[in-house]
Coordinates of C-alpha atoms in Angstrom, one line a residue:
Chain A
M1 CA -65.7 43.7 30.9
T2 CA -64.4 42.1 27.7
A3 CA -60.8 43.0 27.3
V4 CA -60.2 45.4 24.4
T5 CA -56.6 46.3 24.9
A6 CA -54.9 49.5 23.9
D7 CA -52.8 47.4 21.5
T8 CA -55.8 46.3 19.5
A9 CA -57.6 49.6 19.8
G10 CA -55.3 51.9 17.7
T11 CA -56.0 52.9 14.2
T12 CA -54.4 50.5 11.8
G13 CA -52.7 52.9 9.5
V14 CA -52.6 50.0 7.0
P15 CA -53.1 51.1 3.4
G16 CA -56.3 49.9 2.0
V17 CA -58.2 50.0 5.3
S18 CA -60.9 52.5 4.7
D19 CA -62.1 55.3 6.9
A20 CA -65.4 53.4 7.1
A21 CA -63.6 50.4 8.5
V22 CA -61.9 52.5 11.1
A23 CA -65.1 54.1 12.1
A24 CA -66.8 50.7 12.3
E25 CA -64.0 49.5 14.6
Q26 CA -64.4 52.6 16.7
A27 CA -68.1 52.1 16.9
A28 CA -67.6 48.4 18.0
H29 CA -65.3 49.5 20.8
E30 CA -67.8 52.1 21.9
A31 CA -70.5 49.5 21.9
V32 CA -68.5 47.2 24.1
F33 CA -67.6 50.1 26.4
D34 CA -71.2 51.4 26.7
A35 CA -72.5 47.9 27.4
A36 CA -69.9 47.3 30.1
V37 CA -70.8 50.6 31.8
A38 CA -74.5 49.8 31.5
A39 CA -74.0 46.4 33.0
E40 CA -72.1 48.0 36.0
E41 CA -68.9 46.3 35.0
R42 CA -65.6 48.0 35.9
I43 CA -63.5 49.6 33.2
E44 CA -59.8 48.6 33.8
P45 CA -56.6 50.4 32.6
R46 CA -56.0 48.2 29.6
D47 CA -59.6 48.3 28.4
W48 CA -60.5 50.6 25.5
M49 CA -62.2 53.8 26.6
P50 CA -63.4 56.9 24.9
E51 CA -60.7 59.7 25.1
A52 CA -63.2 62.0 26.6
Y53 CA -63.9 59.5 29.4
R54 CA -60.1 59.2 30.0
A55 CA -59.7 63.0 30.1
S56 CA -62.6 63.5 32.4
L57 CA -61.3 60.9 34.9
V58 CA -57.8 62.3 34.8
R59 CA -59.3 65.8 35.5
Q60 CA -61.4 64.5 38.4
I61 CA -58.8 62.2 40.0
A62 CA -56.1 64.9 39.7
Q63 CA -58.3 67.5 41.3
H64 CA -59.0 65.0 44.1
A65 CA -55.3 64.1 44.6
H66 CA -54.3 67.8 44.6
S67 CA -57.0 68.5 47.2
E68 CA -55.5 65.8 49.4
I69 CA -52.1 67.3 49.4
I70 CA -53.1 71.0 49.5
G71 CA -55.6 70.0 52.2
M72 CA -52.6 68.9 54.4
Q73 CA -51.7 72.6 54.9
P74 CA -54.6 74.0 56.9
E75 CA -54.4 71.1 59.3
A76 CA -50.6 70.9 59.5
N77 CA -50.9 74.5 60.6
W78 CA -52.0 73.2 64.0
I79 CA -49.8 70.1 64.5
T80 CA -47.2 72.1 66.4
R81 CA -49.8 73.7 68.6
A82 CA -52.1 70.8 69.3
P83 CA -53.3 71.2 72.9
S84 CA -52.8 67.6 74.1
L85 CA -50.5 64.8 73.1
R86 CA -53.5 62.6 72.2
R87 CA -54.9 65.3 69.9
K88 CA -51.4 65.8 68.4
A89 CA -51.1 62.1 67.6
I90 CA -54.5 62.0 66.0
L91 CA -53.9 65.1 63.9
M92 CA -50.5 63.9 62.7
A93 CA -52.0 60.6 61.7
K94 CA -54.8 62.4 59.9
V95 CA -52.4 64.6 57.9
Q96 CA -50.3 61.5 57.1
D97 CA -53.4 59.7 55.8
E98 CA -54.0 62.6 53.5
A99 CA -50.5 62.3 52.0
G100 CA -51.3 58.6 51.6
H101 CA -54.6 59.4 49.8
G102 CA -52.6 61.6 47.5
L103 CA -50.3 58.7 46.7
Y104 CA -53.2 56.3 45.9
L105 CA -54.9 58.9 43.8
Y106 CA -51.9 59.9 41.8
S107 CA -51.3 56.2 41.2
A108 CA -54.9 55.8 40.0
A109 CA -54.3 58.7 37.6
E110 CA -51.0 57.0 36.4
T111 CA -53.1 54.0 35.3
L112 CA -54.7 56.4 32.8
G113 CA -51.3 57.3 31.3
T114 CA -50.6 60.6 33.2
S115 CA -47.6 60.8 35.5
R116 CA -47.6 62.3 39.0
D117 CA -44.9 64.8 37.8
E118 CA -47.1 66.0 35.0
L119 CA -50.1 66.5 37.3
L120 CA -48.0 68.3 40.0
D121 CA -46.8 70.6 37.3
K122 CA -50.3 71.4 36.3
L123 CA -51.2 72.1 39.9
H124 CA -48.2 74.3 40.5
S125 CA -48.9 76.3 37.3
G126 CA -52.6 76.7 38.2
R127 CA -53.8 74.7 35.2
Q128 CA -55.5 72.2 37.5
K129 CA -57.6 73.0 40.5
Y130 CA -58.0 71.6 44.0
S131 CA -61.0 71.9 46.3
S132 CA -61.7 75.5 47.1
I133 CA -62.5 74.7 50.7
F134 CA -58.8 74.7 51.4
N135 CA -58.5 78.3 50.5
Y136 CA -60.0 79.2 53.8
P137 CA -57.8 79.6 56.8
T138 CA -57.6 77.6 60.1
L139 CA -57.7 80.4 62.6
T140 CA -58.2 78.5 65.9
W141 CA -57.8 74.9 67.2
A142 CA -61.5 74.4 66.8
D143 CA -61.1 74.7 63.0
V144 CA -59.3 71.4 63.1
G145 CA -62.5 69.9 64.6
A146 CA -64.7 71.7 62.2
I147 CA -62.7 70.5 59.2
G148 CA -63.0 66.9 60.4
W149 CA -66.7 67.1 61.1
L150 CA -67.9 69.3 58.2
V151 CA -65.3 69.2 55.5
D152 CA -64.5 65.5 55.8
G153 CA -68.2 64.8 56.3
A154 CA -69.0 66.6 53.0
A155 CA -66.1 64.8 51.3
I156 CA -67.4 61.4 52.5
T157 CA -70.9 62.2 51.2
N158 CA -69.3 63.0 47.8
Q159 CA -66.9 60.1 47.8
V160 CA -68.9 57.1 49.0
P161 CA -70.8 56.9 45.7
I162 CA -67.4 57.0 43.9
C163 CA -66.6 53.6 45.4
R164 CA -69.0 52.4 42.7
C165 CA -67.4 54.5 40.0
S166 CA -67.1 52.8 36.6
Y167 CA -63.4 53.1 36.5
G168 CA -61.9 50.3 38.6
P169 CA -58.7 51.8 40.0
Y170 CA -60.5 55.0 41.1
A171 CA -63.3 53.0 42.7
R172 CA -60.8 50.8 44.6
A173 CA -58.7 53.8 45.8
M174 CA -61.9 55.4 47.1
V175 CA -62.8 52.4 49.2
R176 CA -59.6 52.8 51.1
V177 CA -59.9 56.6 51.2
C178 CA -63.5 56.5 52.5
K179 CA -62.6 54.1 55.4
E180 CA -60.0 56.5 56.6
E181 CA -62.1 59.6 56.0
S182 CA -64.8 58.2 58.1
F183 CA -62.3 58.0 61.0
H184 CA -61.4 61.6 60.3
Q185 CA -64.9 62.7 60.4
R186 CA -65.5 61.0 63.8
Q187 CA -62.4 62.5 65.3
G188 CA -63.5 65.9 64.1
F189 CA -66.9 65.5 65.7
E190 CA -65.4 64.2 68.9
A191 CA -62.9 67.1 69.1
L192 CA -65.7 69.6 68.6
L193 CA -67.8 67.8 71.2
A194 CA -65.0 68.2 73.8
L195 CA -64.8 71.9 73.0
S196 CA -68.6 72.4 73.0
Q197 CA -68.9 70.7 76.4
G198 CA -65.7 72.3 77.7
T199 CA -65.1 75.8 79.1
E200 CA -67.1 78.8 77.9
A201 CA -64.1 79.9 75.9
Q202 CA -63.8 76.5 74.3
H203 CA -67.5 76.4 73.4
A204 CA -67.3 79.9 71.8
M205 CA -64.2 78.7 69.8
A206 CA -66.2 75.7 68.5
Q207 CA -69.2 77.8 67.6
D208 CA -67.1 80.4 65.8
A209 CA -65.4 77.6 63.8
V210 CA -68.7 76.1 62.7
D211 CA -70.0 79.6 61.8
R212 CA -67.1 80.0 59.4
W213 CA -67.0 76.5 57.9
W214 CA -70.7 75.7 57.4
W215 CA -71.3 77.6 54.2
P216 CA -68.0 76.8 52.5
S217 CA -68.7 73.1 53.3
L218 CA -72.0 73.3 51.5
M219 CA -70.2 74.9 48.5
M220 CA -67.9 71.8 48.4
F221 CA -70.6 69.9 46.4
G222 CA -70.1 72.3 43.5
P223 CA -72.4 74.7 41.7
P224 CA -76.2 74.0 41.5
D225 CA -77.2 71.3 39.1
D226 CA -78.4 73.8 36.4
E227 CA -74.9 75.4 36.4
S228 CA -72.8 72.3 36.6
T229 CA -71.0 71.7 33.3
H230 CA -69.6 68.2 34.0
T231 CA -72.5 66.4 35.8
A232 CA -74.6 65.1 33.0
Q233 CA -71.8 63.4 31.1
A234 CA -70.1 62.1 34.3
M235 CA -73.4 60.5 35.4
A236 CA -73.9 58.9 32.0
W237 CA -70.4 57.3 32.4
K238 CA -71.2 56.3 36.0
I239 CA -68.2 58.2 37.2
K240 CA -70.7 60.2 39.2
R241 CA -73.8 58.7 40.7
H242 CA -75.7 61.7 42.1
T243 CA -76.1 65.4 41.2
N244 CA -74.4 68.1 43.3
D245 CA -77.7 69.3 44.7
E246 CA -78.7 65.7 45.7
L247 CA -75.5 65.2 47.6
R248 CA -75.7 68.6 49.2
Q249 CA -79.2 67.8 50.5
R250 CA -78.0 64.5 51.8
F251 CA -75.2 66.2 53.7
V252 CA -77.5 68.8 55.2
D253 CA -79.9 66.1 56.4
I254 CA -77.0 64.3 58.1
A255 CA -75.4 67.4 59.6
V256 CA -78.4 69.0 61.3
P257 CA -79.0 66.4 63.9
Q258 CA -75.3 66.1 64.5
A259 CA -75.1 69.8 65.2
E260 CA -77.9 69.4 67.7
A261 CA -75.9 66.5 69.4
L262 CA -72.9 68.8 69.5
G263 CA -74.9 71.6 71.1
L264 CA -73.8 74.0 68.4
T265 CA -75.9 76.2 66.1
L266 CA -75.6 76.1 62.3
P267 CA -75.5 79.7 60.9
D268 CA -78.6 79.6 58.8
P269 CA -81.9 81.1 60.0
D270 CA -83.8 79.3 57.2
L271 CA -82.8 75.9 58.2
R272 CA -85.9 73.8 59.1
W273 CA -87.4 70.4 58.6
N274 CA -89.8 70.2 55.6
E275 CA -92.3 67.4 56.4
E276 CA -93.6 67.4 52.9
R277 CA -90.2 66.9 51.2
G278 CA -88.8 64.8 54.0
H279 CA -85.7 66.9 54.0
Y280 CA -84.3 70.0 55.7
D281 CA -84.8 73.2 53.8
F282 CA -81.8 75.6 53.9
G283 CA -81.0 79.1 53.0
A284 CA -79.5 80.5 49.8
I285 CA -75.8 79.8 49.2
D286 CA -73.7 82.8 48.3
W287 CA -72.5 81.6 44.9
T288 CA -70.7 84.9 44.3
E289 CA -68.3 84.0 47.0
F290 CA -67.9 80.5 45.6
W291 CA -67.0 81.7 42.1
D292 CA -64.7 84.4 43.5
V293 CA -62.7 81.9 45.7
L294 CA -62.6 79.6 42.7
K295 CA -61.1 82.3 40.5
G296 CA -58.3 82.8 43.1
N297 CA -59.7 85.5 45.3
G298 CA -60.1 83.4 48.5
P299 CA -58.3 84.2 51.7
C300 CA -55.6 81.6 51.2
N301 CA -55.3 80.8 47.4
D302 CA -51.9 82.5 47.0
Q303 CA -50.6 81.2 50.3
R304 CA -51.6 77.5 49.6
L305 CA -50.2 77.4 46.1
S306 CA -47.0 79.3 47.0
K307 CA -46.3 77.0 49.9
R308 CA -46.8 74.0 47.7
R309 CA -44.5 75.4 45.0
Q310 CA -41.9 76.3 47.6
A311 CA -41.9 72.8 49.0
H312 CA -41.5 71.4 45.5
E313 CA -38.7 73.7 44.6
D314 CA -36.9 73.3 47.9
G315 CA -37.1 69.5 47.4
A316 CA -35.8 69.5 43.8
W317 CA -32.2 68.9 44.9
V318 CA -33.3 65.9 47.0
R319 CA -35.3 64.3 44.1
E320 CA -32.3 64.9 41.8
A321 CA -30.0 63.3 44.3
A322 CA -32.2 60.2 44.6
A323 CA -32.4 59.9 40.8
A324 CA -28.6 60.4 40.4
H325 CA -27.9 57.8 43.1
A326 CA -30.3 55.3 41.5
E327 CA -28.6 55.9 38.1
K328 CA -25.1 55.3 39.5
H329 CA -26.1 52.1 41.2
K330 CA -28.5 50.6 38.7
H331 CA -26.0 48.2 37.2
T332 CA -24.6 47.0 40.5
G333 CA -28.0 46.8 42.2
K334 CA -26.0 47.5 45.4
H335 CA -27.2 51.0 46.1
G336 CA -24.1 51.5 48.2
E337 CA -25.7 49.4 51.0
A338 CA -23.9 46.9 53.1
Q339 CA -23.9 43.5 51.5
A340 CA -24.6 40.5 53.6
Chain B
M1 CA -30.5 56.9 104.9
S2 CA -34.1 57.9 104.3
S3 CA -35.0 56.2 101.1
T4 CA -35.3 52.5 100.6
P5 CA -33.6 50.9 97.6
D6 CA -37.0 50.6 96.0
T7 CA -37.8 54.3 96.1
H8 CA -34.3 55.1 95.0
E9 CA -34.8 52.9 92.0
A10 CA -38.1 54.5 91.3
A11 CA -36.6 58.0 91.5
T12 CA -33.7 57.2 89.2
S13 CA -35.9 55.4 86.6
T14 CA -38.2 58.5 86.7
G15 CA -35.2 60.7 85.7
A16 CA -34.3 58.2 82.9
A17 CA -37.9 58.1 81.7
L18 CA -38.0 61.8 81.5
A19 CA -34.7 61.9 79.5
L20 CA -35.8 59.3 77.0
G21 CA -39.4 60.6 76.9
D22 CA -38.3 64.2 76.2
D23 CA -35.9 63.0 73.5
A24 CA -38.8 61.3 71.7
L25 CA -41.3 64.1 72.4
I26 CA -39.0 66.9 71.0
L27 CA -37.8 65.0 68.0
S28 CA -41.4 64.0 67.1
H29 CA -42.3 67.7 67.3
R30 CA -39.5 68.8 65.0
L31 CA -40.4 66.1 62.5
G32 CA -44.1 67.2 62.7
E33 CA -42.9 70.6 61.5
W34 CA -42.2 69.0 58.1
A35 CA -45.9 68.2 57.4
G36 CA -46.8 69.7 54.0
S37 CA -43.2 70.7 53.1
A38 CA -41.4 67.4 52.4
P39 CA -39.4 67.1 49.2
V40 CA -41.6 64.2 47.9
L41 CA -45.0 62.8 48.8
E42 CA -43.5 59.5 50.1
E43 CA -41.4 61.4 52.6
E44 CA -44.6 63.2 53.9
V45 CA -45.7 59.7 54.9
A46 CA -42.3 58.5 56.1
L47 CA -41.5 61.5 58.3
A48 CA -45.0 61.5 59.8
N49 CA -44.6 57.8 60.5
I50 CA -41.4 58.3 62.4
A51 CA -42.9 61.3 64.2
L52 CA -45.9 59.2 65.3
D53 CA -43.7 56.3 66.5
L54 CA -41.7 58.8 68.6
L55 CA -44.7 60.5 70.0
G56 CA -46.1 57.1 71.0
Q57 CA -42.8 56.3 72.8
A58 CA -42.9 59.7 74.5
R59 CA -46.4 59.2 75.8
V60 CA -45.6 55.8 77.3
L61 CA -42.4 57.2 78.9
L62 CA -43.9 60.4 80.2
S63 CA -46.8 58.5 81.6
L64 CA -44.4 56.5 83.8
V65 CA -43.5 59.8 85.4
G66 CA -46.8 61.6 85.7
D67 CA -49.5 63.2 83.5
E68 CA -48.2 63.3 80.0
D69 CA -49.9 66.6 79.1
E70 CA -48.7 68.3 82.3
L71 CA -45.2 67.2 81.6
A72 CA -45.3 68.2 77.9
Y73 CA -47.2 71.5 78.2
L74 CA -46.5 72.9 81.7
R75 CA -42.8 72.5 82.3
E76 CA -40.5 75.4 81.7
E77 CA -37.6 75.1 79.3
R78 CA -35.0 74.4 81.9
S79 CA -36.9 71.3 83.1
F80 CA -36.7 69.4 79.8
R81 CA -34.1 66.7 79.8
N82 CA -33.8 65.9 76.1
V83 CA -30.4 66.0 74.4
Q84 CA -29.7 69.1 72.4
L85 CA -29.4 67.1 69.2
V86 CA -33.1 66.4 68.9
E87 CA -34.2 70.1 69.4
Q88 CA -32.0 71.3 66.6
P89 CA -34.1 73.1 63.9
N90 CA -35.0 71.0 60.9
G91 CA -32.8 73.0 58.5
D92 CA -32.8 71.6 55.0
F93 CA -33.6 67.9 54.3
A94 CA -29.9 67.0 54.7
H95 CA -29.9 68.4 58.3
T96 CA -33.1 66.5 59.2
I97 CA -31.6 63.3 57.8
A98 CA -28.2 63.8 59.6
R99 CA -30.1 64.4 62.8
Q100 CA -32.1 61.2 62.2
L101 CA -29.1 59.2 61.4
Y102 CA -27.2 60.3 64.5
F103 CA -30.2 59.9 66.8
S104 CA -31.8 56.8 65.5
T105 CA -28.5 54.9 65.4
Y106 CA -28.0 55.8 69.1
Q107 CA -31.6 55.0 70.0
H108 CA -31.5 51.7 68.3
L109 CA -28.4 50.7 70.3
L110 CA -29.9 52.0 73.5
Y111 CA -33.2 50.2 73.1
G112 CA -31.5 47.1 72.0
Q113 CA -29.6 47.0 75.3
L114 CA -32.6 47.9 77.3
A115 CA -34.7 45.3 75.6
S116 CA -32.2 42.6 76.4
G117 CA -32.2 43.5 80.1
D118 CA -34.9 43.1 82.8
G119 CA -35.1 46.8 83.9
P120 CA -38.2 49.0 84.0
F121 CA -37.8 49.9 80.3
A122 CA -37.4 46.4 78.9
G123 CA -41.0 46.1 77.7
L124 CA -41.2 49.5 76.0
A125 CA -37.7 49.0 74.5
A126 CA -38.6 45.6 73.0
K127 CA -41.5 47.2 71.0
A128 CA -39.6 50.5 70.2
V129 CA -36.5 48.8 69.0
K130 CA -38.4 47.5 66.0
E131 CA -39.8 50.9 65.1
V132 CA -36.4 52.5 65.6
A133 CA -34.8 49.9 63.3
Y134 CA -37.0 51.3 60.5
H135 CA -36.1 54.9 61.4
R136 CA -32.4 54.0 61.2
D137 CA -32.8 52.3 57.9
H138 CA -34.7 55.3 56.5
A139 CA -31.9 57.7 57.6
E140 CA -29.2 55.4 56.3
H141 CA -30.8 55.1 52.9
W142 CA -31.2 58.8 52.6
T143 CA -27.6 59.4 53.8
L144 CA -26.4 57.1 51.0
R145 CA -28.6 58.8 48.4
L146 CA -27.7 62.4 49.4
G147 CA -24.0 61.7 50.1
D148 CA -23.5 59.7 46.9
G149 CA -26.1 61.6 44.7
T150 CA -25.3 64.9 43.1
T151 CA -22.5 67.4 43.9
E152 CA -25.0 69.6 45.6
S153 CA -26.5 66.9 47.7
H154 CA -23.1 65.7 48.7
E155 CA -22.1 69.1 49.9
R156 CA -25.3 69.7 51.7
M157 CA -25.1 66.3 53.5
Q158 CA -21.5 66.9 54.5
R159 CA -22.3 70.3 55.9
A160 CA -25.2 68.8 57.9
C161 CA -23.1 66.0 59.3
D162 CA -20.4 68.5 60.3
A163 CA -22.9 71.0 61.8
L164 CA -24.6 68.4 64.0
W165 CA -21.5 66.5 65.0
R166 CA -20.9 68.6 68.1
Y167 CA -24.2 67.4 69.6
T168 CA -23.4 63.7 69.4
G169 CA -21.1 63.4 72.4
E170 CA -24.0 64.1 74.8
L171 CA -25.8 61.0 73.6
F172 CA -23.3 58.8 75.5
Q173 CA -23.2 60.7 78.8
P174 CA -24.4 58.3 81.5
V175 CA -28.0 58.8 82.5
E176 CA -28.8 57.8 86.1
G177 CA -31.3 54.9 86.0
L178 CA -30.3 53.6 82.6
D179 CA -28.4 50.4 83.1
V180 CA -26.5 50.3 79.9
D181 CA -22.9 50.3 78.8
H182 CA -22.5 53.8 77.4
A183 CA -18.9 53.2 76.3
A184 CA -19.8 50.1 74.3
M185 CA -22.7 52.0 72.7
E186 CA -20.4 54.8 71.8
S187 CA -17.9 52.7 70.1
A188 CA -20.6 50.8 68.2
W189 CA -22.1 54.1 67.2
L190 CA -18.8 55.5 65.9
A191 CA -18.2 52.3 64.0
S192 CA -21.6 52.5 62.4
M193 CA -21.0 56.2 61.4
T194 CA -17.7 55.4 59.9
D195 CA -19.3 52.6 57.9
I196 CA -22.4 54.5 56.7
L197 CA -20.7 57.8 56.0
G198 CA -17.9 56.0 54.2
R199 CA -20.3 54.2 51.9
A200 CA -22.1 57.5 51.3
T201 CA -18.7 59.0 50.2
L202 CA -18.8 61.4 53.1
T203 CA -16.1 62.2 55.5
V204 CA -16.6 61.5 59.2
P205 CA -16.5 64.9 60.8
S206 CA -13.4 65.7 62.8
G207 CA -14.6 68.4 65.1
P208 CA -15.3 68.2 68.8
R209 CA -18.4 66.1 69.8
T210 CA -19.4 68.2 72.8
G211 CA -19.7 71.9 73.5
A212 CA -17.2 73.7 75.8
W213 CA -19.7 74.8 78.4
A214 CA -18.9 73.2 81.7
A215 CA -22.5 73.6 82.9
G216 CA -23.5 70.7 80.7
A217 CA -26.2 70.4 78.1
G218 CA -29.7 69.0 77.5
R219 CA -29.6 66.3 80.1
Q220 CA -28.9 69.0 82.7
G221 CA -31.8 71.2 81.3
L222 CA -29.5 73.5 79.3
H223 CA -30.9 73.9 75.9
T224 CA -30.1 75.9 72.7
E225 CA -31.9 79.2 71.9
P226 CA -34.3 77.8 69.2
F227 CA -35.7 75.3 71.8
G228 CA -37.4 78.1 73.8
R229 CA -39.3 79.3 70.8
M230 CA -40.2 75.7 69.8
I231 CA -41.8 74.9 73.2
A232 CA -43.4 78.4 73.3
E233 CA -45.3 77.4 70.2
M234 CA -46.0 73.9 71.4
Q235 CA -47.3 75.0 74.8
H236 CA -49.1 78.3 74.1
L237 CA -52.6 76.9 73.4
H238 CA -52.6 74.5 76.3
R239 CA -51.4 77.2 78.7
S240 CA -53.9 79.7 77.4
H241 CA -56.8 77.6 78.8
P242 CA -55.7 76.5 82.3
G243 CA -57.5 73.4 83.4
A244 CA -59.4 72.8 80.2
T245 CA -59.7 69.4 78.7
W246 CA -59.3 68.8 75.0

């Protein structure tokens, strides 16, 4: 889009410049912005953007970044117990990817003028959310597979359209994230398949995990369209491309045949193909549970947040040491390292 | 004499593969315990990266001996041949870094020697030595930051270096099947420690570098108490489903 930089976008404060002139300038910026969004151009960090657009993006990117780092916990829970070295390597790589996604996303948020420290502070104090799915526990090894297949599957369904988001840095971060998520989803499916086709005990473990993760995965798409407060504006800005219910339906349509291929049952007696709609019908979601978990009453809300806070507090002396070291050596540029 | 030189060589390199493979397997496991608890997001990535390199090395080495999963999951504590240093609990970040500094410096020297020879580990060592060079640099940089950071970090790093010092002598005990000059490695290692700890404003620990127990240590299958709990956790799921594939 045409570059309207932050430098030129501020109010003038110059005596004699009327409110009307300021308003006209604002309207001109908005017209350029709206035209760029309409033309599917990317908004870049130095472009003028409405403050509400900026705030909405920060909220969404932060929540996404927080979800990546909180989401490390339920899977890390099984790294030390992974049942084969191959599975262990895959799981460690996956949890590492999530930390990497957190890094890209916090960086994308920084391009909007909000530091990682500030966002982490909001996460730790409960002022910003992460995806409620991570407030459910991983009780067996099969949960690792179910998370990969269902939770990452739902995440991809949500995130692929964000690769076309109007904000450039977020869209580009999502391209990388989605590539890795698609690997995560496949490994989850493959891990569940091995269990489903394994011993009777392994099959039962896989079925139990799917029984517990199916409904929370459907809730990942957020409240129904008529109760979603952010959807309309986010779609107008092309931050979001499809409604919650559209994405949820897309996910169900993909998951049902996959469950059949896995030889596992989805825990919904109302799930059936609707010829007329060309989609699967599914049963009613328990939105009471969704809101309850969101408010903090999920099985792991306290545990996840306190572990995150604890890691942050335990690491404070390390971050202080790194800062002190950098400060001491900033003039020499030597960092105490051996010089060639 | 019942064994030919070839089978003798195979048997001794098996023992060496187990020793090096167990070192990598166990240290990888300990580093994996950090996931979700690192002091800063970049370290989540770095520690996992090192853990994954080590796990990759372990899988190659154990596969030279037999089935990697049988060896990792079905051996008893006394059959593991890793040095005691790598099984030491993570402690605070300073302890983890001190353990990394001691071990990766040793491993870099070892793989450097193995890579330049023509023994059974030359191929593996040539690849691993590049990975380990990064592990060593990572540990060195953090040793400098923590040693020469704040008063608190300096004290923590010194305590960590002191506490783990007694496990460093074992690194240079000869391992049958490893054709390397252990004495030369040890003096190079000590020179490196003197240099790095000095630049980090830390004191080279003065205590003994081995325990007093005549029975030996990790290479003889004698481990420390936390190791038993560590492998109990590592092995329990695999052992709970005998014969299952994952």
